[in-house]
Coordinates of C-alpha atoms in Angstrom, one line a residue:
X272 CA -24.6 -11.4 -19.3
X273 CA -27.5 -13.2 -20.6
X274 CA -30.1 -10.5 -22.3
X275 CA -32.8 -10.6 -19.9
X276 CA -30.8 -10.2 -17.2
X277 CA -29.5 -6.5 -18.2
X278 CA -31.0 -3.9 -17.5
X279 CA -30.1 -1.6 -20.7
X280 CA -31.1 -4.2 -23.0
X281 CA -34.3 -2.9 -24.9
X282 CA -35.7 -2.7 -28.4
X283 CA -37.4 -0.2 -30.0
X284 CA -41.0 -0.2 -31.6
X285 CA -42.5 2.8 -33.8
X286 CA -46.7 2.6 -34.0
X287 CA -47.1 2.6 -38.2
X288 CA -49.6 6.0 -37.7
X289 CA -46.2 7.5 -36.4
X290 CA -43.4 5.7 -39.1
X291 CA -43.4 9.3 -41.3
X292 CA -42.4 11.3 -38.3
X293 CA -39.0 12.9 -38.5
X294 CA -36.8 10.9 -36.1
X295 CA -36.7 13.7 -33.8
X296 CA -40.5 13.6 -33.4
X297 CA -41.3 9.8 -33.4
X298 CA -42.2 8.9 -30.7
X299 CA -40.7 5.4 -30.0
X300 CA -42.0 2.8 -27.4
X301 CA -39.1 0.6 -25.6
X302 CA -39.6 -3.1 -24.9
X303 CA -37.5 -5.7 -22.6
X304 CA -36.1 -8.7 -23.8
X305 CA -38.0 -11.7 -22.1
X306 CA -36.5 -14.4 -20.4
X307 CA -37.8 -17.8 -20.5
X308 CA -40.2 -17.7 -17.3
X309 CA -41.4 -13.9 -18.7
X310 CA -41.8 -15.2 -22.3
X311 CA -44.2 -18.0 -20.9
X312 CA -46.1 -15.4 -18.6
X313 CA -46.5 -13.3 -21.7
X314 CA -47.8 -15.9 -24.3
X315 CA -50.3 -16.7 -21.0
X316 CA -51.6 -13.5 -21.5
X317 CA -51.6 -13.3 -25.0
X318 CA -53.9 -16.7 -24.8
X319 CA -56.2 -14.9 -22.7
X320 CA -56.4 -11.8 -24.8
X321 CA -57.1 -14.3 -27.7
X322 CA -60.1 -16.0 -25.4
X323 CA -61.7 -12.7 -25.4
X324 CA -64.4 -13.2 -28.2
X325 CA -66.0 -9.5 -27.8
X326 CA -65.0 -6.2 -27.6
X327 CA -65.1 -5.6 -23.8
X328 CA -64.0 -4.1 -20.5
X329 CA -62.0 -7.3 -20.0
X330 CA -60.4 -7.2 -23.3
X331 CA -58.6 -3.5 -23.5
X332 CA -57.5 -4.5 -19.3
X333 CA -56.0 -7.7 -21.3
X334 CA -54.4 -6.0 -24.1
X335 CA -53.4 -2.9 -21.6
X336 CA -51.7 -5.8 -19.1
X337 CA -49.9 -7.2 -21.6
X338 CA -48.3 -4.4 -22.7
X339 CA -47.5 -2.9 -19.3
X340 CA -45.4 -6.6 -18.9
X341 CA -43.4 -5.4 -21.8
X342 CA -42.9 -2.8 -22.0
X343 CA -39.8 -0.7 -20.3
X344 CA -40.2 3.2 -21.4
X345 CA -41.0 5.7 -24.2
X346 CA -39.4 8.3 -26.0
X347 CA -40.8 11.8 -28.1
X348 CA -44.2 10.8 -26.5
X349 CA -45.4 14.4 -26.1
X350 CA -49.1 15.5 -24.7
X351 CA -51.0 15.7 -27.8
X352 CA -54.4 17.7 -26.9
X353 CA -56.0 20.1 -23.8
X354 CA -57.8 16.6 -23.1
X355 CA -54.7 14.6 -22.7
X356 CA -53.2 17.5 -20.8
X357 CA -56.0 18.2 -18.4
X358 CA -55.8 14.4 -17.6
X359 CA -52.1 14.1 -17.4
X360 CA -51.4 17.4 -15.6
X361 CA -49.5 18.8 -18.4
X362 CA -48.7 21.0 -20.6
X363 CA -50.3 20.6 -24.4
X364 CA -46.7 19.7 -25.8
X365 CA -45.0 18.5 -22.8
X366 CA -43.0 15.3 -23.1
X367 CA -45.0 12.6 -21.3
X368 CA -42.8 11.2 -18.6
X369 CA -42.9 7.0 -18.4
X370 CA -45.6 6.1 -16.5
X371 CA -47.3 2.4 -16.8
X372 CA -49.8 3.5 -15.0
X373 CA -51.4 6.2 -17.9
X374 CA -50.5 3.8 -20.9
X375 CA -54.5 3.6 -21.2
X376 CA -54.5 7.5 -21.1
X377 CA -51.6 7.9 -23.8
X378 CA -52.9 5.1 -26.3
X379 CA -55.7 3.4 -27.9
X380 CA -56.5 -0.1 -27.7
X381 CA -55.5 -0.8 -31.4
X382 CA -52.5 1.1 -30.9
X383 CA -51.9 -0.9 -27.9
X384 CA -52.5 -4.1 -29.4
X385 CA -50.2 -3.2 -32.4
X386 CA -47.1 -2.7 -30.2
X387 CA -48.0 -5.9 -27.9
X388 CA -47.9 -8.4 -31.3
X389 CA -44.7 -6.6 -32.8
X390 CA -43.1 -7.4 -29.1
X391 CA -43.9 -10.7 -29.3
X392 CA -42.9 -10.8 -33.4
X393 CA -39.6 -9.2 -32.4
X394 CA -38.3 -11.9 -29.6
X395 CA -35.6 -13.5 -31.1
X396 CA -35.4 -16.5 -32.9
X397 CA -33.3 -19.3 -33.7
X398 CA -31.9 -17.3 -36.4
X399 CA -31.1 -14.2 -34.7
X400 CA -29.4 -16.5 -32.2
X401 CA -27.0 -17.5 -35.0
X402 CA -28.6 -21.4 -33.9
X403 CA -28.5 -23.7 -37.7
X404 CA -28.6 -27.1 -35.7
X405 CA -25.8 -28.2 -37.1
X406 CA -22.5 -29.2 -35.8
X407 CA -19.8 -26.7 -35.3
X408 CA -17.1 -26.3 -37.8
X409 CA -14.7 -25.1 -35.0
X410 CA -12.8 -27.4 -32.7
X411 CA -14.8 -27.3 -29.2
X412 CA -12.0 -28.5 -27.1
X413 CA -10.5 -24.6 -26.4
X414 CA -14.7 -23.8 -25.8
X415 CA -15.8 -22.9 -22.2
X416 CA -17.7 -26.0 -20.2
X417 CA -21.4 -26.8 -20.9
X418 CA -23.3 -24.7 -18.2
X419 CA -24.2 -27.8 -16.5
X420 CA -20.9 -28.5 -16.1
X421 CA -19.6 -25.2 -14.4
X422 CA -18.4 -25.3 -10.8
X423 CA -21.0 -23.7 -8.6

């Protein structure tokens, strides 16, 4: 099944504030593989967070959209202050349930903008997909048919 297209298929992300943290305290931030279509829509909004020239209202809603587009969950993301409880209706130390909708109440915009550009780092590349541009040194007559080729 193509990566995209699973559901289970995430990557994780660690802010660099949060790197010393024991594992079992880190809190880590999950992110979907793109597909095609989804990589375009998030290098669109990438451009337009780019096109912001000032420190603005419209900037943290572009930085904050973008990374609600990639991201899928979090882990060991726990309430850190009677502030961030009051807001999230929870407990100072709670585990902060995945919500996209209080990202903005859970991070700051630099933090946000750090995990958005290591998302887009971490999409694969030609060599993660094992691609070299060269020919095959195995016999392609046993391989399966080019996909244009299948019967559908």
């Amino acid at each position: 099944m193509p990566i995209p297209l699973s559901p289970h298929e995430t990557f994780p992300l660690t802010l660099k504030s949060d790197e010393s943290l024991e594992a079992a305290r880190r809190p880590t931030f999950l992110f979907l593989h793109l597909s095609g279509r989804e990589e375009r829509q998030f290098a669109a909004l990438l451009d337009a967070l780019e096109a912001e020239k000032e420190y603005s209202a419209a900037l943290l809603d572009r930085i904050f959209d973008a990374l609600r587009f990639v991201l899928a969950g979090w882990e060991r993301l726990t309430v850190r202050n009677r502030r961030m409880a009051e807001v999230l209706g929870l407990a100072v130390g709670a585990e902060v349930p995945y919500d996209p909708a209080v990202i903005e109440d859970v991070l700051q915009y630099r933090e946000a903008r750090e995990l958005v550009y290591a998302a887009w780092a971490h999409r694969p590349g030609d060599d993660a997909l094992n691609f070299s541009g060269s020919p095959s040194s195995t016999p392609s007559a046993a391989s399966a048919p080019p996909a244009a080729a299948g019967g559908a």
